Each structure stands twice: as C-alpha cells, then as structure tokens.
Short mmCIF file of C-alpha atoms in Angstrom, two decimals:
data_model
loop_
_atom_site.label_atom_id
_atom_site.label_comp_id
_atom_site.label_asym_id
_atom_site.label_seq_id
_atom_site.Cartn_x
_atom_site.Cartn_y
_atom_site.Cartn_z
CA MET A 1 8.79 -9.24 11.99
CA LYS A 2 10.99 -8.60 8.99
CA LYS A 3 12.56 -5.14 8.96
CA ILE A 4 11.50 -3.06 5.97
CA ILE A 5 13.06 0.34 5.32
CA GLU A 6 12.17 2.64 2.46
CA CYS A 7 14.83 4.78 0.79
CA VAL A 8 13.82 7.68 -1.47
CA PRO A 9 16.93 9.27 -3.02
CA ASN A 10 16.40 12.24 -5.33
CA PHE A 11 19.00 12.58 -8.09
CA SER A 12 19.53 15.79 -10.04
CA GLU A 13 18.83 14.33 -13.47
CA GLY A 14 15.40 14.00 -15.01
CA ARG A 15 16.03 14.27 -18.73
CA ASP A 16 18.89 11.99 -19.74
CA GLU A 17 17.35 8.51 -19.96
CA LYS A 18 20.79 6.90 -20.03
CA VAL A 19 21.68 8.32 -16.62
CA ILE A 20 18.22 7.70 -15.17
CA GLY A 21 18.32 4.08 -16.34
CA ALA A 22 21.87 3.46 -15.11
CA ILE A 23 21.03 4.59 -11.58
CA ALA A 24 17.85 2.49 -11.59
CA GLU A 25 19.74 -0.57 -12.79
CA ALA A 26 22.40 -0.19 -10.09
CA ILE A 27 19.75 -0.04 -7.38
CA ARG A 28 17.68 -2.84 -8.90
CA ASN A 29 20.67 -5.18 -9.08
CA THR A 30 21.49 -4.78 -5.39
CA GLN A 31 20.78 -8.02 -3.56
CA GLY A 32 17.91 -7.75 -1.11
CA VAL A 33 16.56 -4.53 -2.61
CA THR A 34 13.24 -4.04 -4.39
CA LEU A 35 13.08 -1.00 -6.64
CA VAL A 36 9.44 0.04 -6.55
CA ASP A 37 9.30 3.34 -8.42
CA VAL A 38 11.34 5.59 -10.71
CA ASP A 39 9.74 8.99 -11.27
CA PRO A 40 11.66 11.40 -13.55
CA GLY A 41 10.59 15.01 -14.10
CA LYS A 42 11.80 16.98 -17.10
CA SER A 43 10.87 20.41 -15.79
CA THR A 44 12.41 19.73 -12.40
CA ASN A 45 15.33 17.86 -14.03
CA ARG A 46 15.15 15.48 -11.11
CA THR A 47 14.33 11.80 -10.62
CA VAL A 48 12.87 10.29 -7.47
CA TYR A 49 13.76 6.64 -6.86
CA THR A 50 11.93 4.56 -4.29
CA PHE A 51 13.21 1.22 -3.09
CA VAL A 52 12.85 -1.00 -0.02
CA GLY A 53 15.01 -3.51 1.79
CA ASP A 54 16.31 -4.52 5.20
CA GLU A 55 18.84 -2.53 7.22
CA THR A 56 21.82 -3.97 5.32
CA ALA A 57 20.48 -4.08 1.76
CA ILE A 58 19.02 -0.58 1.90
CA VAL A 59 22.46 0.97 2.50
CA GLU A 60 24.00 -1.06 -0.33
CA GLY A 61 21.23 0.07 -2.69
CA ALA A 62 21.75 3.73 -1.82
CA LEU A 63 25.51 3.36 -2.30
CA ALA A 64 25.02 1.69 -5.67
CA GLY A 65 22.94 4.61 -6.92
CA ALA A 66 25.37 7.18 -5.51
CA ARG A 67 28.33 5.56 -7.27
CA VAL A 68 26.62 5.89 -10.66
CA ALA A 69 25.64 9.51 -9.96
CA ARG A 70 29.25 10.32 -9.08
CA GLU A 71 30.33 9.10 -12.49
CA MET A 72 27.50 10.38 -14.67
CA ILE A 73 26.04 13.57 -13.16
CA ASP A 74 27.87 16.91 -13.30
CA MET A 75 26.11 19.62 -11.30
CA ARG A 76 27.95 22.35 -13.19
CA HIS A 77 25.54 21.78 -16.08
CA HIS A 78 22.34 21.26 -14.06
CA LYS A 79 19.27 23.48 -14.31
CA GLY A 80 15.78 22.68 -13.04
CA GLU A 81 12.66 23.98 -11.32
CA HIS A 82 13.23 22.12 -8.05
CA PRO A 83 15.55 23.36 -5.25
CA ARG A 84 18.76 21.29 -5.24
CA PHE A 85 22.38 21.32 -4.15
CA GLY A 86 23.80 17.96 -5.12
CA ALA A 87 23.95 15.18 -7.70
CA MET A 88 22.34 12.88 -5.15
CA ASP A 89 20.43 15.77 -3.66
CA VAL A 90 18.69 14.07 -0.78
CA CYS A 91 18.59 10.49 0.50
CA PRO A 92 16.08 9.86 3.30
CA PHE A 93 15.50 6.53 5.07
CA VAL A 94 11.95 5.83 6.22
CA PRO A 95 10.68 3.16 8.66
CA VAL A 96 8.01 0.97 7.06
CA ALA A 97 7.76 -2.20 9.17
CA GLY A 98 9.60 -3.74 12.10
CA VAL A 99 12.02 -0.82 12.43
CA THR A 100 12.13 2.38 14.49
CA MET A 101 12.88 5.94 13.49
CA GLN A 102 16.05 5.84 15.59
CA GLU A 103 17.24 2.75 13.74
CA CYS A 104 16.68 4.57 10.45
CA ALA A 105 18.70 7.51 11.78
CA GLU A 106 21.62 5.16 12.48
CA ILE A 107 21.24 3.65 9.01
CA ALA A 108 21.45 7.15 7.49
CA LYS A 109 24.65 7.83 9.42
CA ALA A 110 26.19 4.54 8.31
CA PHE A 111 25.33 5.30 4.69
CA ALA A 112 26.67 8.87 4.89
CA LYS A 113 29.99 7.74 6.34
CA ARG A 114 30.53 5.04 3.77
CA ALA A 115 29.47 7.20 0.82
CA ALA A 116 31.53 10.20 1.94
CA ASP A 117 34.63 8.08 2.51
CA GLU A 118 34.34 6.31 -0.83
CA LEU A 119 33.17 9.15 -3.07
CA LYS A 120 35.09 11.97 -1.32
CA VAL A 121 32.08 14.29 -1.21
CA PRO A 122 30.29 16.17 1.63
CA PHE A 123 27.25 14.72 3.37
CA PHE A 124 24.89 16.53 5.74
CA LEU A 125 22.53 14.84 8.19
CA TYR A 126 18.99 16.17 8.56
CA GLU A 127 15.69 15.48 10.32
CA GLU A 128 15.92 12.67 12.90
CA ALA A 129 19.55 11.86 12.06
CA SER A 130 20.77 15.35 13.00
CA ASP A 131 21.30 16.55 16.56
CA ARG A 132 21.67 20.24 15.65
CA ASP A 133 18.43 22.22 15.56
CA TYR A 134 19.58 24.82 13.04
CA ARG A 135 20.32 22.14 10.43
CA LYS A 136 17.56 19.62 10.99
CA LYS A 137 15.16 20.87 8.33
CA LEU A 138 15.99 20.13 4.71
CA PRO A 139 15.31 23.69 3.46
CA ASP A 140 17.83 24.98 6.01
CA VAL A 141 20.48 22.48 4.95
CA ARG A 142 19.87 23.18 1.27
CA ARG A 143 19.48 26.98 1.58
CA GLY A 144 21.57 28.78 -1.03
CA GLU A 145 21.35 25.67 -3.22
CA TYR A 146 24.21 24.51 -5.40
CA GLU A 147 25.22 28.02 -6.45
CA GLY A 148 25.79 29.10 -2.84
CA LEU A 149 27.41 25.93 -1.61
CA ASP A 150 31.02 27.00 -2.15
CA GLU A 151 30.67 29.92 0.28
CA LYS A 152 28.48 27.96 2.68
CA LEU A 153 31.10 25.25 3.16
CA LYS A 154 33.66 27.86 4.20
CA ASP A 155 31.57 28.62 7.30
CA PRO A 156 32.60 26.29 10.19
CA LYS A 157 28.95 26.29 11.25
CA TRP A 158 28.14 24.47 8.03
CA ALA A 159 30.94 21.92 8.01
CA PRO A 160 29.48 18.64 6.67
CA ASP A 161 28.81 15.77 9.05
CA PHE A 162 30.82 13.45 6.82
CA GLY A 163 33.25 14.03 3.98
CA PRO A 164 35.40 17.01 3.01
CA ALA A 165 34.47 20.55 4.05
CA GLU A 166 35.17 21.75 0.56
CA PHE A 167 33.24 22.39 -2.62
CA VAL A 168 33.18 19.48 -5.09
CA PRO A 169 31.84 21.18 -8.25
CA ALA A 170 30.66 18.07 -10.08
CA TRP A 171 28.78 16.72 -7.05
CA GLY A 172 27.79 19.53 -4.73
CA ALA A 173 26.52 18.02 -1.47
CA THR A 174 23.99 15.47 -0.24
CA ALA A 175 21.53 15.53 2.66
CA THR A 176 20.64 12.22 4.26
CA GLY A 177 18.57 11.39 7.30
CA ALA A 178 15.55 9.65 8.74
CA ARG A 179 12.03 10.98 8.50
CA MET A 180 8.37 10.14 8.53
CA PHE A 181 6.80 8.79 5.36
CA LEU A 182 6.74 11.88 3.15
CA ILE A 183 4.18 12.04 0.39
CA ALA A 184 5.16 14.05 -2.67
CA TYR A 185 1.84 15.23 -4.05
CA ASN A 186 0.79 17.57 -6.86
CA VAL A 187 -2.63 19.07 -7.54
CA ASN A 188 -3.18 19.96 -11.21
CA LEU A 189 -4.60 23.32 -12.23
CA LEU A 190 -5.65 24.74 -15.57
CA ALA A 191 -3.92 27.95 -14.63
CA THR A 192 -0.64 29.85 -14.67
CA SER A 193 2.39 29.12 -12.54
CA ASN A 194 1.80 32.40 -10.66
CA GLN A 195 -1.74 31.37 -9.76
CA ALA A 196 -0.56 27.93 -8.61
CA HIS A 197 2.18 29.51 -6.50
CA ARG A 198 -0.31 31.94 -4.97
CA ILE A 199 -2.42 29.01 -3.77
CA ALA A 200 0.66 27.19 -2.49
CA LEU A 201 1.69 30.23 -0.45
CA ASP A 202 -1.77 30.38 1.13
CA LEU A 203 -1.68 26.72 2.14
CA ARG A 204 1.89 25.71 2.98
CA GLU A 205 2.87 25.94 6.64
CA ALA A 206 5.55 28.61 6.02
CA GLY A 207 3.04 30.71 4.11
CA ARG A 208 4.47 33.99 2.88
CA GLY A 209 6.72 34.40 5.88
CA PRO A 210 6.63 34.57 9.69
CA ARG A 211 3.87 37.20 9.70
CA GLN A 212 1.74 35.39 7.13
CA PRO A 213 1.82 31.66 7.92
CA GLY A 214 -0.11 29.28 5.72
CA LYS A 215 -3.18 27.28 6.65
CA LEU A 216 -1.89 23.70 6.67
CA LYS A 217 0.61 22.17 9.07
CA ASP A 218 3.52 19.96 7.99
CA VAL A 219 3.14 21.04 4.37
CA LYS A 220 5.89 22.42 2.15
CA GLY A 221 4.91 23.64 -1.27
CA MET A 222 5.18 25.91 -4.25
CA GLY A 223 3.54 26.45 -7.61
CA TRP A 224 5.00 25.78 -11.03
CA TYR A 225 4.08 25.03 -14.62
CA MET A 226 4.64 21.56 -16.08
CA ASP A 227 5.31 21.83 -19.78
CA GLU A 228 4.96 18.09 -20.37
CA TYR A 229 1.45 18.17 -18.87
CA ASN A 230 0.53 21.61 -20.23
CA LEU A 231 -0.87 22.65 -16.86
CA ALA A 232 0.18 24.24 -13.57
CA GLN A 233 0.57 22.40 -10.29
CA VAL A 234 0.49 23.12 -6.61
CA THR A 235 3.38 20.83 -5.70
CA VAL A 236 3.73 19.88 -2.06
CA ASN A 237 5.49 17.58 0.34
CA LEU A 238 3.17 16.28 3.04
CA ASN A 239 5.69 15.75 5.82
CA ASN A 240 3.12 14.05 8.02
CA TYR A 241 0.04 12.78 6.19
CA LYS A 242 -1.68 12.12 9.51
CA VAL A 243 -1.54 15.84 10.32
CA THR A 244 -2.48 17.06 6.83
CA PRO A 245 -3.91 14.18 4.80
CA LEU A 246 -4.02 13.99 1.00
CA HIS A 247 -7.73 14.74 0.78
CA VAL A 248 -7.45 17.80 3.04
CA LEU A 249 -4.76 19.32 0.82
CA PHE A 250 -6.75 18.48 -2.32
CA GLU A 251 -9.98 19.97 -1.00
CA GLU A 252 -8.21 23.12 0.20
CA VAL A 253 -6.66 23.62 -3.24
CA LYS A 254 -10.09 23.14 -4.81
CA GLU A 255 -11.54 25.80 -2.54
CA LYS A 256 -8.76 28.29 -3.33
CA ALA A 257 -9.05 27.54 -7.04
CA ARG A 258 -12.80 28.14 -6.89
CA GLU A 259 -12.16 31.60 -5.40
CA LEU A 260 -9.85 32.39 -8.35
CA ASN A 261 -12.17 30.82 -10.97
CA ILE A 262 -9.52 28.21 -11.76
CA ALA A 263 -10.26 24.63 -12.80
CA VAL A 264 -8.74 21.71 -10.88
CA ALA A 265 -7.75 18.81 -13.13
CA GLY A 266 -7.03 15.99 -10.71
CA SER A 267 -3.78 15.29 -8.91
CA GLU A 268 -0.78 12.98 -8.89
CA VAL A 269 1.34 11.14 -6.36
CA VAL A 270 5.07 11.26 -7.02
CA GLY A 271 6.55 7.97 -5.89
CA VAL A 272 4.54 5.78 -3.55
CA VAL A 273 2.06 6.27 -0.70
CA PRO A 274 1.08 4.43 2.46
CA LEU A 275 -2.18 2.50 2.28
CA ALA A 276 -3.55 4.42 5.27
CA SER A 277 -3.36 7.75 3.41
CA LEU A 278 -5.74 6.54 0.70
CA LEU A 279 -8.06 4.81 3.15
CA MET A 280 -8.29 8.09 5.08
CA ALA A 281 -9.29 9.84 1.87
CA ALA A 282 -11.83 7.15 1.08
CA ASP A 283 -13.38 7.36 4.54
CA TYR A 284 -13.66 11.14 4.16
CA TYR A 285 -15.56 10.89 0.87
CA ILE A 286 -17.68 7.98 2.11
CA GLU A 287 -18.85 10.07 5.06
CA LYS A 288 -19.20 13.26 3.03
CA GLU A 289 -21.31 11.62 0.34
CA GLY A 290 -23.17 9.13 2.54
CA LEU A 291 -21.77 6.12 0.67
CA PHE A 292 -21.66 2.49 1.77
CA ILE A 293 -18.32 0.96 0.83
CA TYR A 294 -16.56 -1.61 3.02
CA GLN A 295 -14.12 -3.48 0.76
CA GLU A 296 -10.57 -2.17 0.75
CA GLU A 297 -10.23 -2.46 -3.02
CA GLN A 298 -13.34 -0.35 -3.58
CA LYS A 299 -12.19 2.22 -1.02
CA ILE A 300 -8.93 2.60 -2.89
CA ARG A 301 -10.79 3.01 -6.17
CA LEU A 302 -13.00 5.69 -4.63
CA ALA A 303 -9.99 7.63 -3.33
CA VAL A 304 -8.26 7.41 -6.71
CA GLU A 305 -11.36 8.68 -8.49
CA ARG A 306 -12.19 11.51 -6.07
CA LEU A 307 -8.58 12.75 -5.98
CA GLY A 308 -8.19 12.35 -9.74
CA LEU A 309 -5.00 10.35 -9.36
CA ASN A 310 -5.27 8.98 -12.90
CA SER A 311 -5.33 12.44 -14.46
CA VAL A 312 -1.77 12.67 -15.81
CA ALA A 313 -0.57 9.06 -15.48
CA PRO A 314 -2.19 5.74 -14.57
CA PHE A 315 -2.36 5.09 -10.84
CA ASN A 316 -1.83 1.36 -10.31
CA PRO A 317 -2.39 0.55 -6.62
CA LYS A 318 -0.11 -2.50 -6.82
CA GLU A 319 2.73 -0.26 -7.97
CA LYS A 320 1.97 2.87 -5.94
CA ILE A 321 0.93 1.66 -2.47
CA ILE A 322 3.94 0.67 -0.40
CA GLU A 323 2.19 -2.10 1.56
CA TYR A 324 1.05 -3.75 -1.67
CA ILE A 325 4.51 -3.52 -3.19
CA VAL A 326 6.33 -5.17 -0.28
CA ALA A 327 3.56 -7.64 0.58
CA GLU A 328 4.63 -11.26 0.64
CA ALA A 329 2.37 -14.14 -0.27
CA PRO A 330 0.67 -15.39 2.91
CA ASP A 331 2.05 -18.58 4.40
CA GLU A 332 -1.28 -20.37 4.17
CA PRO A 333 -0.78 -23.72 2.46
CA LEU A 334 -3.93 -25.23 4.00
CA ALA A 335 -6.23 -22.28 3.32
CA SER A 336 -4.95 -22.23 -0.26
CA LEU A 337 -6.01 -25.82 -0.92
CA SER A 338 -9.19 -26.75 -2.74
CA VAL A 339 -12.05 -27.97 -0.53
CA ARG A 340 -11.38 -31.53 -1.67
CA GLU A 341 -7.66 -31.26 -0.97
CA PHE A 342 -8.23 -29.79 2.49
CA ILE A 343 -10.62 -32.55 3.50
CA GLN A 344 -8.17 -35.15 2.23
CA GLU A 345 -5.39 -33.51 4.28
CA VAL A 346 -7.55 -33.68 7.39
CA ALA A 347 -8.38 -37.31 6.68
CA ALA A 348 -4.74 -38.28 6.12
CA ARG A 349 -2.69 -40.36 8.57
CA THR A 350 -1.14 -37.29 10.22
CA SER A 351 -2.00 -35.39 13.41
CA ALA A 352 -2.06 -32.05 11.62
CA PRO A 353 -4.16 -30.50 10.25
CA GLY A 354 -6.64 -31.57 12.88
CA GLY A 355 -9.48 -30.29 14.98
CA GLY A 356 -7.99 -26.85 15.48
CA SER A 357 -7.70 -26.08 11.79
CA ALA A 358 -11.13 -27.59 11.14
CA SER A 359 -12.59 -25.42 13.92
CA ALA A 360 -11.10 -22.27 12.40
CA LEU A 361 -12.56 -23.26 9.04
CA MET A 362 -16.01 -23.80 10.55
CA ALA A 363 -15.93 -20.47 12.36
CA ALA A 364 -14.93 -18.76 9.11
CA MET A 365 -17.76 -20.52 7.29
CA GLY A 366 -20.21 -19.39 9.98
CA ALA A 367 -19.21 -15.75 9.68
CA GLY A 368 -19.09 -16.12 5.91
CA LEU A 369 -22.65 -17.41 5.67
CA GLY A 370 -23.84 -14.48 7.75
CA ALA A 371 -21.94 -12.09 5.47
CA MET A 372 -23.49 -13.72 2.41
CA VAL A 373 -27.06 -13.29 3.65
CA ALA A 374 -26.47 -9.70 4.72
CA LYS A 375 -24.96 -8.84 1.34
CA LEU A 376 -27.85 -10.50 -0.50
CA THR A 377 -30.30 -8.41 1.52
CA GLN A 378 -28.49 -5.08 1.26
CA GLY A 379 -29.39 -3.01 -1.80
CA VAL A 380 -32.58 -4.94 -2.58
CA ARG A 381 -35.49 -2.56 -3.09
CA LYS A 382 -38.08 -4.51 -1.09
CA PHE A 383 -35.69 -4.58 1.88
CA GLU A 384 -34.90 -0.87 1.86
CA ASP A 385 -36.29 -0.47 5.37
CA ARG A 386 -33.58 -2.90 6.58
CA GLU A 387 -30.71 -1.18 4.79
CA ALA A 388 -29.18 0.43 7.88
CA HIS A 389 -29.10 -2.90 9.74
CA MET A 390 -27.40 -4.66 6.85
CA GLN A 391 -24.88 -1.87 6.34
CA ALA A 392 -23.92 -2.23 10.00
CA ALA A 393 -23.61 -6.02 9.83
CA ILE A 394 -21.83 -6.50 6.51
CA PRO A 395 -18.42 -4.92 7.30
CA VAL A 396 -18.18 -6.83 10.58
CA LEU A 397 -19.01 -10.22 9.12
CA HIS A 398 -16.95 -9.63 5.98
CA ASP A 399 -13.82 -8.62 7.90
CA LEU A 400 -14.15 -11.41 10.47
CA THR A 401 -14.46 -13.99 7.70
CA GLN A 402 -11.20 -12.73 6.22
CA SER A 403 -9.51 -12.69 9.65
CA LEU A 404 -10.56 -16.24 10.51
CA ILE A 405 -9.20 -17.81 7.31
CA PRO A 406 -5.49 -17.44 8.32
CA MET A 407 -6.28 -19.18 11.63
CA ILE A 408 -6.67 -22.44 9.67
CA ASP A 409 -2.92 -22.53 9.05
CA LYS A 410 -1.87 -20.84 12.28
CA ASP A 411 -3.28 -23.72 14.29
CA THR A 412 -1.16 -26.25 12.41
CA HIS A 413 1.93 -24.02 12.68
CA ALA A 414 1.38 -23.80 16.44
CA PHE A 415 1.25 -27.58 16.77
CA ASN A 416 4.43 -27.90 14.72
CA GLU A 417 6.25 -25.56 17.10
CA TYR A 418 5.44 -27.91 19.98
CA MET A 419 6.56 -30.91 17.93
CA ASP A 420 9.88 -29.19 17.17
CA GLY A 421 10.48 -29.01 20.90
CA LEU A 422 9.47 -32.62 21.38
CA ARG A 423 12.10 -33.72 18.88
CA MET A 424 14.93 -31.78 20.54
CA PRO A 425 17.76 -33.81 22.15
CA LYS A 426 17.51 -34.63 25.86
CA SER A 427 20.78 -36.36 26.71
CA THR A 428 22.13 -33.69 29.08
CA GLU A 429 20.50 -31.49 31.72
CA LYS A 430 21.12 -28.43 29.53
CA GLU A 431 19.43 -30.12 26.56
CA LYS A 432 16.52 -31.20 28.76
CA THR A 433 16.06 -27.66 30.03
CA ALA A 434 16.13 -26.20 26.50
CA ARG A 435 13.73 -28.89 25.28
CA LYS A 436 11.28 -28.26 28.09
CA ALA A 437 11.36 -24.50 27.52
CA LYS A 438 10.69 -25.00 23.81
CA MET A 439 7.81 -27.37 24.50
CA GLN A 440 6.27 -25.04 27.07
CA ALA A 441 6.50 -22.14 24.64
CA GLY A 442 4.96 -24.33 21.95
CA LEU A 443 2.07 -25.27 24.23
CA LYS A 444 1.36 -21.63 25.02
CA THR A 445 1.30 -20.85 21.31
CA ALA A 446 -0.92 -23.88 20.75
CA VAL A 447 -3.32 -22.40 23.31
CA GLN A 448 -3.18 -18.80 22.10
CA VAL A 449 -4.02 -19.65 18.49
CA PRO A 450 -7.37 -21.39 19.17
CA LEU A 451 -8.11 -18.75 21.82
CA ASN A 452 -7.68 -16.09 19.14
CA THR A 453 -10.02 -18.07 16.91
CA MET A 454 -12.58 -17.95 19.73
CA ARG A 455 -12.07 -14.20 20.19
CA LEU A 456 -12.59 -13.51 16.50
CA GLY A 457 -15.60 -15.79 16.27
CA GLU A 458 -17.27 -14.16 19.25
CA LYS A 459 -17.17 -10.77 17.55
CA ALA A 460 -19.51 -12.08 14.84
CA TRP A 461 -22.49 -12.87 17.04
CA ASN A 462 -24.14 -9.45 17.29
CA ALA A 463 -23.92 -8.92 13.53
CA LEU A 464 -25.27 -12.43 12.98
CA CYS A 465 -28.21 -11.64 15.28
CA GLU A 466 -28.94 -8.53 13.19
CA THR A 467 -28.79 -10.63 10.05
CA ALA A 468 -31.19 -13.14 11.59
CA LYS A 469 -33.64 -10.35 12.44
CA TYR A 470 -33.48 -8.33 9.25
CA GLY A 471 -31.92 -10.57 6.61
CA ASN A 472 -33.77 -11.95 3.60
CA PRO A 473 -36.23 -14.55 5.01
CA ALA A 474 -35.55 -16.76 2.01
CA SER A 475 -32.04 -17.25 3.38
CA LYS A 476 -33.19 -18.42 6.82
CA SER A 477 -31.47 -21.80 6.53
CA ASP A 478 -28.18 -20.16 5.56
CA VAL A 479 -28.19 -18.15 8.79
CA GLN A 480 -29.13 -21.26 10.76
CA VAL A 481 -26.22 -23.20 9.30
CA GLY A 482 -23.98 -20.17 9.86
CA ALA A 483 -24.93 -19.95 13.54
CA ARG A 484 -24.34 -23.65 14.12
CA ALA A 485 -21.04 -23.56 12.22
CA LEU A 486 -19.83 -20.55 14.21
CA GLU A 487 -20.84 -22.13 17.51
CA THR A 488 -19.16 -25.40 16.55
CA GLY A 489 -16.01 -23.60 15.42
CA ILE A 490 -15.77 -21.76 18.74
CA TRP A 491 -16.54 -24.94 20.68
CA GLY A 492 -13.89 -26.86 18.75
CA ALA A 493 -11.32 -24.14 19.37
CA PHE A 494 -12.22 -24.31 23.06
CA GLN A 495 -11.49 -28.05 23.08
CA ASN A 496 -8.06 -27.31 21.62
CA VAL A 497 -7.43 -24.80 24.40
CA LEU A 498 -8.41 -27.42 26.99
CA ILE A 499 -6.23 -30.20 25.63
CA ASN A 500 -3.14 -28.06 25.20
CA ILE A 501 -3.37 -26.06 28.40
CA ALA A 502 -3.20 -29.19 30.55
CA GLY A 503 0.55 -29.51 30.01
CA ILE A 504 1.39 -25.87 30.76
CA GLU A 505 3.13 -25.29 34.09
CA ASP A 506 2.54 -21.53 34.29
CA GLU A 507 -0.45 -21.45 36.65
CA VAL A 508 -1.13 -17.73 36.26
CA PHE A 509 -1.29 -18.12 32.47
CA LYS A 510 -3.55 -21.16 32.81
CA GLU A 511 -6.00 -19.49 35.17
CA LYS A 512 -6.33 -16.32 33.13
CA THR A 513 -6.65 -18.19 29.83
CA MET A 514 -9.21 -20.66 31.10
CA ALA A 515 -11.41 -17.94 32.55
CA GLU A 516 -11.52 -16.12 29.23
CA ALA A 517 -12.01 -19.25 27.12
CA LYS A 518 -14.86 -20.58 29.30
CA ALA A 519 -16.63 -17.22 29.17
CA ILE A 520 -16.43 -17.06 25.38
CA GLU A 521 -17.63 -20.63 24.95
CA THR A 522 -20.59 -20.03 27.27
CA ARG A 523 -21.60 -16.83 25.50
CA SER A 524 -21.27 -18.61 22.17
CA ARG A 525 -23.83 -21.22 23.13
CA GLU A 526 -26.16 -18.51 24.38
CA LYS A 527 -25.81 -16.38 21.24
CA CYS A 528 -26.32 -19.34 18.94
CA ALA A 529 -29.56 -20.12 20.76
CA GLU A 530 -30.57 -16.47 20.41
CA VAL A 531 -29.98 -16.48 16.65
CA LEU A 532 -31.95 -19.69 16.19
CA ALA A 533 -34.81 -18.37 18.32
CA ILE A 534 -34.97 -15.19 16.24
CA LEU A 535 -35.16 -17.22 13.06
CA GLU A 536 -37.95 -19.40 14.43
CA LYS A 537 -40.04 -16.31 15.16
CA ASN A 538 -39.50 -14.75 11.72
#
C-alpha cells in the first residue's frame, strides 16, 4: 500500500494574501505533494495548510513552506486571536494510509532537524514525537506564547529539541510532531464572544480548571467572535474524533445554547476531515430520525445538512474529505469498458480476460438484479407492509454489487502475476528457484481472487431470499435471472479455484482452501434452489 502522510502546518499570517499565496505556491510546487486546502483566518491572523504526500515528499513540502515563512513573516508585528509562538507555529504529521504513528514521529524529527539546521531557528517536538511527558501537549509547549518565549528559552528545561536555544525575534519557535487526525471544528452562534467562551469552557476537557473539568474528552476549545462572519463561534480541536465525534460536539453546543436562549447557525470544518467522521454523524442522525439511507453520497449530504457545514462557506466533499482528495482512479480497465467492449475482449484470441472475470461479472449482475428489485419495491405505497424487509436487503445487495465489480479486473491481474513468473529466466538453479517461487505465489493469488469472489457472492443469498419473498411480484423474472447469475458466477469462480489449485505444492493451503470453496459452492446451489422455490410459490 502506498504511504500517505498528511501535514497540517499553521503559519502566523492570515491577512496578507501575498504571504499566504507564496507559502501555498511553495508547497504546491513540491514534487510528490498534493496541496488539498488553504484556510486563512483574518481574526486569528493564521492560515492552516493541509497537504499530503509520501514520507519523502511530505518533509520537502513542509521545508518549502518554512523557507518562505522565514523570509516573509516577522512575528514582531503579529497579532491575532489564536494562541501562537512562531511564524510556522505548529507542523504536525498525521498517518493517513500505509504508515504508522511511529513512522510519522520519525518523519517529524527528520523535518525538525533539517529545518532547524537550515533556518537557524528553534524547534520543539510534541505529542508522539516527544519522549518527555511535561512537553508532549501542544498547550504546554506553547505556554507563554511568543511574548514569553525569550524567557522560556533561558530555562534549560525548555531547551529546544533542535536548533538554537535562543530567541529569534522574527521567527519565534515551532512545534512539530506526530498525532492523530485532528479535526478543527467551529460551531456558529448568534451570540457574543463571552457566551461562546462560556459554552466552550463547559464542554472542553480542561473545563475551567482542575476542579471544574469539562464534559467532553479529547476536546480543546474556546469562544471568540468572527468579524468576517458577524457571529460568535465555539472553536474546538477534536483531538480524537472517535472519542468525541463531530455530531456529539455539535449537539452538546446546541443544548448549551438552548439553555442560554442562543441561536446556533450551523458549523464549519477548518481544513479537511476523515470520511469516517461524517459517516458517524450520518449514522447518528439516521438512527435518531428513523431514516433509511444507505448510499455513501447521501449519508455525506445528510451529515453536511444536519451539521450546517455550508453555513459560512461551501462544503465540497471532494475538497474537504481526505479520502476523496487522495483517492486514485481504480485500476479497473475491464470493468470500465462498455458491455460491447468487454464481450469483445473476452472473445479475443487471448487467455485473459477469461472465465474468472466473466464469473465475477455474473456474480455482480446477480447481486445487482436483486438490488434493483428491492429498490423498486421499497418506498412503494402498496408494498408498505414489506418496507422493513426491503430496507434490510437493499444495503447488503447494493454494497455487494459494488464490491464484486473490482473482482472482474482482479482475476485478470492475478493470472498476469502467474504469467510473469512463467516468463522468468530458468538457465541457472537460482533462476529456477526464483521462477518457481514467483509462479507458486502467482497460483496462490490466482486461487485467492476467485475464492474472494465466491465469499462475496455467498453473502448475497439471504438478502436475495428476502427479495424473492417480499419483492415486487412483477419483477419475479428479474430475481430468477439474478439467482441463476449469482449461482453461475460462484460456480465459475469455483472452477477457477479448482484449475489453479492443482499446481500449488503447499498441501496445507490446498486442503484449507478446497474445504472452504466446496462448502460455498454447495451452499450456493442450495440457496439458488431456495430462491427459485420461493418465487414459484409466490
């Protein structure tokens, strides 16, 4: 899996468009980096940049931004609502995909060393990159802010991890480290800054102090007034959205605002968010309101609407959800063909695509036909007594259809892996050994792919039985064709398991795989007969 790291540096400039643009351009022009968001704030006089890249590119992107800040930002003239102590105030590295937190901690250290050496400024490590408890939390590292930094650096206890232990007036200091995906989130209030701050004190984990902790864990927050929006905000950092999700914070603010007779006017996400955070919100409102929504796109829309994320600026999921931003086009050349083109590919004088890809297609068509009938039944007034059955079947059949489509290409890819091994040289014993190992690995992959097709297909049977029992009778033939297509797809995948497993020398693998494949194929025939019998009775 490709390594994807997110970097979210906060620079102490949110008003000068020339500086904001220059930093963005430096990051954007770094090879291997994708700049996904630039979020300036005039009141905070601070801009949050979000970009992603691999372990090498992400450091280069952060360095590029820091170099510009060193030249163009002078902290001696900085004023803003947000706590800060440096031109590049904070620079966290966040694991997104294929990378661990510890790896991100090492990346932060590598960046800090290079930046401190080159720019001659102090860098502090925090969160997972720091091994000292008293300076792990960002508020502790930044306590005293820029104005207190000169004295702070004179204390040996607060010597920077990298760079000079001396005050650099134009720069200040920077904190860098590794952390969980932090969501910067603001809830809008038609209120005063004092009222917003009062709510923030009630909710943030630190509360009003050790004797008056707040209600929500892993939440940092305060209240302020945003002149450009002409409203107040409870502004928070959700340090762990799985502990305190977006919707929990939003609903708690609503409750506190209700007690104070204050109006809530939506909310905003600063930067980007993980997909899971919005799906969690959607699931909460779906359950709370008794809704039936199963498509991801509609879930996202529901979350955006309920949280009021469009209230002060448009919320474009493709630009705000990290998984959508970094998503690559699927490697599915076969599944992307027209029906005519796919059939012609199968009919061509080549061994791939062959029966395995065709089997995956048939299984997908089987699940898809079941999904179609269930969807055509659900929501129809004369079938209201069947609504619960259809609502149970639709998400299963819909999701399995989507999951089976990629198997069309995976089968061909698996066969190509075996062929790569077959074409390897075999002149020496070493070459023969490497060739055999490659071919054996290719055969196992060629077995696992159709077996996965069988596993996915099998999961559709119970939902297809429900559709046969309670689906629109006018669509009886569609369910019949769906059942036969699904059975044939599973049977065809089973034949691919049989033909490829014969050449595998790992007897333990063969025995275990065959037992599972035979069981699925047998159950498939039985379930197909069950579906057809149900339809004959109806």
